[in-house]
Amino acid sequence: MDKLHTLYYFLDLAGTFAFAISGATAARQRGLDLFGICAIAFTVACGGGIIRDLCIGAIPPAGLTNWRYLVAAIIAAGTTIGLYPFVRRLNRPVLFFDALGLSLFAVTGAQKTLAYGHNAEVAVLLGIITAVGGGVLRDVLLNRIPVILEKEIYASAALAGASIVVAGNYLNWLSADWISIIALIVCLGLRLLALRYHWNLPVYSNDKAGHD
Amino acid sequence: MDKLHTLYYFLDLAGTFAFAISGATAARQRGLDLFGICAIAFTVACGGGIIRDLCIGAIPPAGLTNWRYLVAAIIAAGTTIGLYPFVRRLNRPVLFFDALGLSLFAVTGAQKTLAYGHNAEVAVLLGIITAVGGGVLRDVLLNRIPVILEKEIYASAALAGASIVVAGNYLNWLSADWISIIALIVCLGLRLLALRYHWNLPVYSNDKAGHD
Amino acid sequence: MDKLHTLYYFLDLAGTFAFAISGATAARQRGLDLFGICAIAFTVACGGGIIRDLCIGAIPPAGLTNWRYLVAAIIAAGTTIGLYPFVRRLNRPVLFFDALGLSLFAVTGAQKTLAYGHNAEVAVLLGIITAVGGGVLRDVLLNRIPVILEKEIYASAALAGASIVVAGNYLNWLSADWISIIALIVCLGLRLLALRYHWNLPVYSNDKAGHD
């Protein structure tokens, strides 16, 4: 399954790139300068993984040591700046790669946590944090409520993916590779279906207190 | 003093639950979805302790490994969603348990830091951060200035509690159990009196520059 | 070069103090209370270094263990509260010391990361984070978009300083002391020239998509 790992590697960079594009686009729309756009692109791409690595004791965090992530973020920022009309029209592919990044980061985040010897709860929580942490930091830095807390099946898809990895690992189903492929497909599928059919989690209006 | 530790354990969960209720209520009022409410409840309950554990090298943070905290946060979120009119009327008990959580987290935060062999300054600072960190993260995620930085004796009560733990430890007064009971009572008393009599720390208006 | 290290030590405290003044002034203008002003002053002064220390595994972070930083932050907060009209008139010296703090923190941040055995990319990134992290946390806590992401040559000057330290270390030019003096002068010079001549990084307006 060596080809699988080459595929993973490619998908990981594609996900990083898509996350960075989403950060750079948001930063550009808020009127940040060149440095700000690069910083937000890098934060979205690597922020979740950095928090995970701090929590599992993987020092220094991979997001800071591996130049490929930094280069992917800078290329994404450059693309967003130079080819903005093109990137805007890319909306659909970007959403697709963002969903792919979400799925990959949830799966690899949970796997890395298990590999460091931590328990199931830590692995599920850090799988989610790896997947959504960068987007939360982006929204905090751009001074708005993180969109993933407000609507859409997004973190919930990451929860599903990370849970499958952890359950598979404990129950010793199949091989680790098959488990991660299943987790990936479930998370990606959930996210794409949610996008397609506008699935949202329930919101509890506070004005109608007592009526729900 | 075994009963004391059972009591502590119960109070710790009660404080966690109260912190989670405060997070879930604020998240619901801001219109977050189901996941957002659970995420903010968990963040308020465990955020301060996670920052403390990262700073003292307790990897992985207890907030991520101990399922009791996660369960307490999810039950608090469920209660806030399902029984909102009831939770709103609970305002007083919630403020009381929040004050209890503040006091317990300040005391146990300072104790854990000392137990890891760090110095007095680190113990006081991390006692405060354990107690107020979750609330600060809640306000940052909900896109508002942390309320504890604006008014009320809140972090100051945590400072008093953590300082008593540290001073007691250095001066070798009494037993550790007695010291922590005194610290707890002082912190809780300060906070409850501040709530009752609307004690605030001074604010320095910037419009009257030169007159204060 | 013992005098140089005494000089460094003095400059480090001066930079910390200037950073704390900038935090306390911003906190006061937002109407925070006494605790809030001290907390923001300390966060600006030590926040960047604490993030760096977490990422390189220097536990507990120096910002929490070294009482000199805490004292410098509290004195800065007290000065800002008690002598506000005076501090306001100090605008120029504060900007100068802030630039000095930026340069020193970029240089020492990169050096400490290299000393912990991490690679060039980590050292450059953490040099920047040491220098600008505190200011970013200040703006996040005060609920605004970090000013360094929006305009001015600020983080870019830190990037230049940290890069010179890292390049000098790899190429084995000169002695480490000379390299850090050069890095310091370049970073400080860039920042002061940017302030003097209002140099900004480009911003890409999003309304004119297709025209830039």
XYZ file of C-alpha atoms in Angstrom:
636
model
C 0.000 0.000 0.000
C 2.884 2.316 -0.738
C 0.915 4.072 -3.416
C -1.688 4.809 -0.769
C 0.877 6.730 1.253
C 1.979 8.717 -1.770
C -1.692 9.469 -2.383
C -2.107 10.549 1.256
C 0.875 12.788 0.969
C -0.553 14.438 -2.115
C -4.010 14.775 -0.520
C -2.487 16.240 2.643
C -0.787 18.981 0.620
C -3.987 19.527 -1.399
C -5.986 19.907 1.822
C -3.388 22.291 3.254
C -3.495 24.314 0.063
C -7.313 24.475 0.097
C -7.361 25.556 3.748
C -4.754 28.233 2.949
C -6.836 29.482 -0.011
C -9.851 29.837 2.278
C -7.760 31.808 4.774
C -6.174 34.043 2.145
C -9.548 34.782 0.538
C -11.110 35.765 3.870
C -8.078 37.892 4.781
C -8.129 39.667 1.437
C -11.833 40.398 1.768
C -11.165 41.977 5.158
C -8.546 44.265 3.616
C -5.456 42.798 5.311
C -2.056 43.564 3.828
C 0.414 41.190 2.158
C 1.815 39.909 5.451
C -1.662 39.566 6.960
C -2.869 37.475 4.015
C 0.137 35.141 4.248
C -0.214 34.907 8.048
C -3.911 34.007 7.921
C -3.328 31.496 5.095
C -0.628 29.787 7.152
C -2.746 29.909 10.327
C -5.727 28.191 8.698
C -3.489 25.568 7.091
C -1.382 24.749 10.157
C -3.138 26.165 13.244
C -5.168 23.062 14.093
C -2.179 20.757 13.739
C -0.025 23.035 15.888
C -2.581 22.972 18.740
C -2.770 19.155 18.429
C 1.024 18.804 18.531
C 1.270 21.028 21.622
C -1.370 18.872 23.357
C 0.281 15.528 22.543
C 3.820 16.735 23.206
C 5.074 16.589 19.605
C 7.586 19.424 19.968
C 8.222 21.411 17.814
C 4.869 21.204 16.005
C 5.034 19.703 12.497
C 3.358 22.822 11.065
C 6.428 24.831 12.050
C 9.132 22.326 11.036
C 7.881 21.073 7.706
C 8.649 23.675 5.034
C 6.135 22.110 2.630
C 3.210 23.490 4.632
C 4.702 26.971 4.720
C 5.387 26.886 0.984
C 1.849 25.617 0.265
C 0.426 28.477 2.358
C 2.570 31.105 0.624
C 1.693 29.783 -2.844
C -1.988 29.837 -1.854
C -1.653 33.438 -0.630
C 0.152 34.434 -3.847
C -2.500 32.746 -5.963
C -5.284 34.476 -4.073
C -3.610 37.847 -4.502
C -2.518 37.476 -8.121
C -5.412 35.490 -9.533
C -8.283 36.715 -7.382
C -10.994 36.718 -10.090
C -9.930 33.184 -10.924
C -9.937 32.059 -7.273
C -13.404 33.531 -6.773
C -14.755 31.524 -9.643
C -13.073 28.478 -8.101
C -15.586 28.501 -5.258
C -16.757 24.926 -5.871
C -13.353 23.280 -6.193
C -12.195 25.201 -3.118
C -15.167 23.916 -1.102
C -14.374 20.417 -2.314
C -10.712 20.602 -1.331
C -11.652 22.241 1.946
C -13.906 19.235 2.677
C -11.013 16.985 1.711
C -8.670 18.887 4.052
C -11.236 18.596 6.828
C -11.517 14.824 6.361
C -7.791 14.226 6.065
C -6.923 16.373 9.050
C -9.598 14.697 11.208
C -8.289 11.230 10.294
C -4.572 11.986 10.523
C -5.084 14.062 13.689
C -6.769 11.142 15.456
C -4.149 8.695 14.141
C -1.192 10.796 15.272
C -2.729 11.181 18.747
C -3.197 7.396 19.057
C 0.344 6.858 17.775
C 1.607 9.030 20.640
C -0.082 6.624 23.051
C -2.990 8.783 24.211
C -6.490 7.512 24.921
C -9.639 7.399 22.787
C -11.164 10.619 24.110
C -7.998 12.617 23.466
C -7.773 11.151 19.951
C -11.345 12.085 19.030
C -11.086 15.593 20.504
C -7.728 16.285 18.881
C -8.928 14.846 15.557
C -11.685 17.469 15.587
C -9.302 20.221 16.749
C -6.778 19.362 14.008
C -9.549 19.619 11.418
C -11.314 22.773 12.593
C -8.733 24.606 14.769
C -7.213 26.560 11.890
C -10.604 27.832 10.759
C -11.504 28.868 14.304
C -8.232 30.807 14.656
C -8.895 32.495 11.287
C -12.281 33.730 12.474
C -10.922 34.837 15.860
C -8.163 36.834 14.143
C -10.639 38.335 11.646
C -12.800 39.328 14.598
C -15.947 37.322 13.986
C -17.713 34.394 15.628
C -16.239 31.170 14.204
C -18.566 30.102 11.414
C -18.243 26.430 12.376
C -19.898 27.174 15.715
C -22.882 28.797 14.057
C -24.044 26.508 11.332
C -23.441 23.651 8.957
C -22.335 20.086 9.464
C -18.602 20.706 9.572
C -17.060 19.863 12.918
C -19.662 17.088 13.209
C -18.258 15.467 10.067
C -14.794 15.666 11.629
C -16.216 14.065 14.790
C -17.579 11.176 12.714
C -14.261 10.662 10.923
C -12.148 10.806 14.079
C -14.552 8.480 15.922
C -14.313 5.829 13.181
C -10.513 5.915 13.376
C -10.588 5.509 17.149
C -13.302 2.830 17.181
C -11.509 0.888 14.444
C -8.277 1.068 16.364
C -9.844 -0.248 19.582
C -11.990 -2.936 17.995
C -9.151 -4.066 15.771
C -11.327 -4.261 12.703
C -9.593 -4.539 9.381
C -6.195 -2.960 8.777
C -5.366 0.612 9.803
C -5.279 1.624 6.135
C -8.787 0.392 5.442
C -10.112 2.053 8.571
C -8.654 5.376 7.590
C -10.075 5.084 4.067
C -13.545 4.386 5.505
C -13.238 7.270 7.993
C -12.122 9.568 5.202
C -15.008 8.609 2.945
C -17.611 8.978 5.711
C -16.327 12.399 6.784
C -15.983 13.668 3.208
C -19.360 12.250 2.242
C -21.130 13.822 5.217
C -19.558 17.186 4.520
C -20.320 17.143 0.779
C -23.926 16.015 1.374
C -24.323 18.770 3.987
C -23.058 21.322 1.455
C -25.256 19.956 -1.318
C -28.479 19.726 0.696
C -27.797 22.610 3.114
C -27.904 20.379 6.164
C -27.504 22.328 9.374
C -27.431 21.410 13.013
C -30.324 22.777 15.060
C -30.116 26.326 16.420
C -32.064 27.246 19.547
C -33.481 30.723 19.267
C -33.290 32.525 22.570
C -36.153 34.898 21.990
C -38.746 32.199 22.130
C -37.534 30.898 25.476
C -40.044 28.439 26.795
C -41.437 27.477 23.430
C -38.888 24.951 22.284
C -9.347 13.484 55.483
C -10.542 11.060 52.850
C -14.003 12.506 52.960
C -12.463 15.858 52.100
C -11.111 14.440 48.855
C -14.472 12.959 47.946
C -15.967 16.376 48.676
C -13.326 18.039 46.461
C -14.074 15.629 43.696
C -17.778 16.437 43.886
C -17.124 20.180 44.069
C -14.742 19.982 41.116
C -17.439 18.388 38.966
C -20.020 20.890 40.265
C -17.718 23.782 39.332
C -17.067 22.264 35.892
C -20.800 21.867 35.385
C -21.502 25.470 36.428
C -18.785 26.800 34.110
C -20.233 24.698 31.275
C -23.741 26.039 31.972
C -22.415 29.610 31.738
C -20.753 28.780 28.414
C -23.779 27.006 26.976
C -26.108 29.839 28.007
C -23.905 32.483 26.370
C -23.520 30.357 23.224
C -27.265 29.791 22.977
C -27.944 33.504 23.366
C -25.561 34.203 20.479
C -27.495 31.771 18.282
C -24.811 29.088 17.928
C -25.860 25.623 16.761
C -25.831 22.336 18.709
C -22.130 21.720 18.114
C -21.262 25.338 18.929
C -23.104 25.172 22.251
C -21.326 21.937 23.251
C -17.958 23.326 22.096
C -18.302 26.553 24.091
C -19.559 24.661 27.175
C -16.520 22.372 27.022
C -14.159 25.311 26.369
C -15.339 27.249 29.417
C -15.181 24.143 31.602
C -11.758 22.899 30.486
C -9.998 25.739 28.631
C -8.222 27.218 31.635
C -6.981 23.831 32.833
C -5.734 22.927 29.356
C -3.647 26.126 29.124
C -2.256 25.413 32.625
C -1.346 21.835 31.691
C 0.410 22.961 28.494
C 2.441 25.487 30.538
C 3.520 23.017 33.238
C 4.168 20.160 30.821
C 1.282 17.900 31.932
C 0.772 16.250 28.545
C -1.888 15.450 27.450
C -3.977 18.025 29.372
C -6.355 16.519 31.976
C -9.295 18.335 30.336
C -8.792 16.171 27.244
C -8.097 12.820 28.957
C -10.684 12.759 31.725
C -14.060 11.833 30.248
C -15.895 13.150 33.319
C -15.262 16.751 32.264
C -16.477 16.104 28.730
C -19.605 14.370 30.025
C -20.287 17.196 32.515
C -19.965 19.735 29.664
C -22.294 17.782 27.368
C -24.902 17.324 30.116
C -24.689 21.054 30.853
C -25.174 21.846 27.155
C -28.126 19.446 26.945
C -29.691 20.962 30.063
C -29.277 24.472 28.706
C -30.890 23.487 25.406
C -33.707 21.356 26.775
C -34.551 23.230 29.949
C -33.698 26.798 28.968
C -36.539 28.561 30.857
C -35.517 26.584 33.927
C -31.799 27.406 33.484
C -32.610 31.094 33.098
C -34.464 31.120 36.387
C -31.461 29.327 37.919
C -29.404 32.502 37.601
C -28.554 32.658 41.313
C -27.508 29.033 41.781
C -25.473 29.276 38.584
C -23.640 32.348 39.861
C -22.998 30.518 43.128
C -21.607 27.408 41.407
C -19.610 29.592 39.034
C -18.020 31.266 42.077
C -17.362 27.807 43.488
C -15.766 26.711 40.219
C -13.621 29.848 40.199
C -12.405 29.183 43.739
C -11.750 25.481 43.207
C -9.945 25.987 39.918
C -7.758 28.753 41.396
C -6.786 26.546 44.348
C -6.289 23.285 42.444
C -4.520 25.124 39.584
C -1.958 26.607 41.966
C -1.549 23.256 43.783
C -0.992 21.269 40.600
C 1.612 23.783 39.406
C 3.495 23.524 42.719
C 3.220 19.723 42.573
C 4.986 19.834 39.191
C 7.870 21.633 40.892
C 7.431 25.123 39.481
C 8.011 28.344 41.407
C 5.646 30.625 43.322
C 5.096 33.130 40.506
C 4.184 30.395 38.026
C 1.795 28.853 40.573
C -0.041 32.125 41.231
C -0.273 33.051 37.549
C -1.437 29.579 36.506
C -3.910 29.439 39.410
C -5.526 32.571 37.975
C -5.331 31.258 34.397
C -6.921 27.927 35.391
C -9.782 29.816 37.030
C -10.453 32.476 34.403
C -8.934 31.076 31.170
C -12.079 29.236 30.101
C -14.226 32.349 30.488
C -11.737 34.432 28.516
C -11.721 31.884 25.666
C -15.557 31.880 25.706
C -15.657 35.635 25.226
C -12.946 35.595 22.541
C -14.866 32.922 20.598
C -18.145 34.818 21.023
C -16.378 37.912 19.700
C -16.559 40.249 22.690
C -14.124 41.757 25.159
C -13.657 39.301 28.051
C -16.031 40.443 30.771
C -13.500 39.650 33.495
C -11.193 42.338 32.089
C -13.890 44.976 32.259
C -15.452 44.810 35.653
C -16.109 42.960 38.860
C -13.901 41.296 41.396
C -13.437 37.988 39.633
C -9.870 37.321 38.607
C -8.805 39.244 41.714
C -10.597 36.696 43.898
C -8.718 33.943 42.040
C -5.484 35.857 42.662
C -6.249 35.918 46.396
C -7.026 32.186 46.481
C -3.941 31.158 44.487
C -1.698 33.450 46.567
C -2.860 31.881 49.825
C -2.075 28.397 48.488
C 1.400 29.481 47.428
C 2.160 31.463 50.598
C 0.947 28.578 52.758
C 3.124 26.164 50.842
C 6.256 28.304 51.249
C 5.698 29.283 54.865
C 4.748 25.746 55.802
C 1.798 26.854 57.855
C -0.710 24.210 58.792
C -1.360 21.190 56.604
C -1.910 21.480 52.846
C -5.566 20.535 53.339
C -6.231 23.356 55.768
C -4.471 25.843 53.551
C -6.575 24.893 50.597
C -9.783 25.123 52.638
C -8.823 28.629 53.786
C -7.874 29.680 50.234
C -11.159 28.304 48.963
C -13.216 30.145 51.559
C -11.386 33.453 51.008
C -11.771 33.290 47.220
C -15.413 32.196 47.367
C -16.226 34.772 50.049
C -14.611 37.616 48.098
C -16.465 36.669 44.937
C -19.843 36.276 46.650
C -19.457 39.567 48.526
C -18.463 41.294 45.277
C -21.614 39.912 43.620
C -23.810 40.870 46.578
C -22.492 44.427 47.015
C -21.546 45.105 43.377
C -17.882 45.618 44.183
C -15.878 46.586 41.128
C -12.262 47.354 40.515
C -11.593 50.957 39.458
C -11.935 51.894 35.791
C -9.943 54.817 34.406
C -11.964 56.845 31.954
C -9.810 58.044 29.126
C -11.885 61.057 28.198
C -10.996 62.951 31.312
C -7.276 62.500 30.773
C -5.436 64.730 33.183
C -8.114 64.776 35.829
C -7.562 61.471 37.525
C 31.609 41.135 25.458
C 30.181 41.004 28.944
C 29.054 44.596 28.728
C 27.067 43.617 25.646
C 25.079 41.112 27.694
C 24.371 43.672 30.383
C 23.240 45.996 27.597
C 21.009 43.235 26.174
C 19.535 42.620 29.567
C 18.702 46.304 29.949
C 17.285 46.524 26.420
C 15.183 43.392 26.975
C 13.554 44.957 30.028
C 13.132 48.277 28.169
C 11.406 46.444 25.297
C 9.196 44.520 27.713
C 8.282 47.777 29.437
C 7.452 49.493 26.116
C 5.290 46.559 25.016
C 3.507 46.642 28.377
C 2.908 50.404 28.048
C 1.328 49.858 24.618
C -0.922 47.154 26.089
C -1.913 49.199 29.139
C -2.681 52.257 27.021
C -4.919 50.281 24.658
C -6.659 48.562 27.604
C -7.277 51.862 29.348
C -8.711 53.400 26.190
C -11.141 50.483 25.939
C -12.301 51.134 29.508
C -10.934 47.966 31.138
C -10.566 47.878 34.911
C -7.402 47.731 37.008
C -7.004 43.960 36.613
C -7.772 44.146 32.886
C -5.099 46.805 32.332
C -2.463 44.762 34.195
C -3.520 41.570 32.383
C -3.287 43.155 28.919
C 0.039 44.822 29.772
C 1.465 41.455 30.860
C -0.027 39.675 27.825
C 1.568 42.071 25.327
C 4.910 41.916 27.140
C 5.072 38.135 27.583
C 2.477 36.537 25.265
C 4.758 36.065 22.267
C 7.535 34.545 24.352
C 5.106 32.183 26.084
C 3.827 30.840 22.726
C 7.455 30.395 21.580
C 8.400 28.541 24.757
C 5.397 26.201 24.434
C 6.410 25.432 20.838
C 10.069 24.696 21.619
C 9.353 22.786 24.825
C 10.831 25.339 27.251
C 8.517 24.459 30.159
C 7.451 26.465 32.096
C 7.630 29.504 29.797
C 10.160 32.159 30.842
C 7.430 34.822 30.821
C 5.770 32.995 33.718
C 8.895 32.130 35.759
C 10.895 35.331 35.557
C 9.435 37.862 37.989
C 11.220 40.756 36.262
C 8.792 40.609 33.340
C 5.768 40.587 35.624
C 7.149 43.508 37.614
C 7.951 45.468 34.439
C 4.371 44.879 33.221
C 2.836 45.975 36.532
C 5.015 49.108 36.695
C 4.015 49.920 33.112
C 0.329 49.461 33.999
C 0.723 51.645 37.089
C 2.512 54.326 35.083
C -0.188 54.296 32.416
C -2.912 54.625 35.042
C -1.232 57.198 37.276
C 0.564 59.298 34.700
C -1.747 58.991 31.716
C -1.359 62.562 30.369
C 2.392 62.060 30.591
C 2.272 58.651 28.884
C 0.144 60.092 26.076
C 2.726 62.743 25.393
C 5.336 59.982 25.409
C 3.967 58.654 22.129
C 7.273 58.993 20.276
C 9.513 57.409 22.905
C 6.954 54.610 23.290
C 6.998 53.941 19.553
C 10.786 53.914 19.687
C 10.944 51.447 22.585
C 8.209 49.359 20.972
C 10.391 49.123 17.847
C 13.302 48.188 20.099
C 11.201 45.500 21.801
C 10.139 44.170 18.405
C 13.759 43.918 17.237
C 15.066 42.380 20.441
C 12.270 39.837 20.702
C 12.693 38.805 17.036
C 16.452 38.307 17.524
C 16.322 36.595 20.914
C 13.299 34.499 19.871
C 15.165 33.109 16.866
C 18.330 32.567 18.949
C 16.537 30.697 21.723
C 14.808 28.438 19.175
C 18.158 27.603 17.525
C 19.687 27.009 20.967
C 16.976 24.408 21.615
C 18.181 22.567 18.497
C 15.289 23.308 16.141
C 15.628 23.992 12.439
C 15.861 27.235 10.457
C 12.172 27.453 9.548
C 11.069 27.007 13.159
C 13.582 29.664 14.271
C 12.376 32.257 11.759
C 8.689 31.581 12.438
C 9.129 31.638 16.208
C 11.322 34.763 16.005
C 8.369 36.523 14.338
C 5.857 35.027 16.781
C 7.946 36.091 19.787
C 8.045 39.633 18.429
C 4.426 40.064 17.351
C 2.493 37.404 19.322
C 1.842 39.647 22.313
C 0.414 42.419 20.146
C -1.821 39.950 18.303
C -3.171 38.575 21.607
C -3.796 42.161 22.805
C -5.920 42.916 19.746
C -7.780 39.587 19.958
C -8.619 40.247 23.638
C -9.661 43.832 22.853
C -11.893 42.441 20.121
C -10.361 43.978 17.017
C -8.463 42.729 13.979
C -4.747 42.617 14.867
C -3.285 45.870 13.582
C -0.105 44.129 12.423
C -2.137 42.131 9.902
C -3.641 45.240 8.404
C -0.861 47.658 7.753
C 2.659 48.850 8.359
C 6.010 47.182 8.103
C 6.037 45.522 11.513
C 6.044 41.755 11.346
C 8.087 42.078 8.150
C 10.834 43.846 10.100
C 10.763 40.981 12.604
C 11.019 38.535 9.676
C 14.138 40.356 8.436
C 15.749 40.313 11.885
C 14.996 36.650 12.577
C 16.181 35.638 9.080
C 19.533 37.353 9.559
C 20.055 35.505 12.857
C 19.250 32.172 11.222
C 21.264 32.801 8.052
C 24.248 33.975 10.109
C 24.040 30.879 12.268
C 23.985 28.507 9.268
C 26.614 30.288 7.207
C 28.862 30.715 10.225
C 29.636 34.327 9.417
C 31.208 36.383 12.150
C 30.513 35.698 15.815
C 27.001 35.173 17.153
C 27.216 38.529 18.947
C 27.988 40.457 15.779
C 25.231 38.679 13.894
C 22.682 39.583 16.516
C 23.814 43.219 16.540
C 23.426 43.388 12.749
C 20.006 41.685 12.900
C 18.931 44.089 15.629
C 20.036 47.155 13.676
C 18.382 45.992 10.436
C 15.068 45.210 12.151
C 15.061 48.409 14.199
C 16.109 50.494 11.184
C 13.409 49.011 8.956
C 10.747 49.629 11.583
C 11.821 53.202 12.318
C 12.069 54.081 8.628
C 8.614 52.565 8.071
C 7.234 54.719 10.891
C 9.009 57.848 9.638
C 8.033 57.489 5.981
C 4.703 55.679 6.466
C 5.816 52.614 4.570
C 3.072 50.048 4.247
C 2.794 46.645 2.654
C 0.374 46.458 -0.267
C -3.314 45.915 0.425
C -5.486 44.278 -2.206
C -8.909 45.859 -2.376
C -11.524 43.250 -3.017
C -14.076 45.523 -4.634
C -11.968 46.085 -7.687
C -11.476 42.386 -8.316
C -9.856 41.923 -11.683
C -8.134 45.300 -11.739
C -5.114 44.615 -9.585
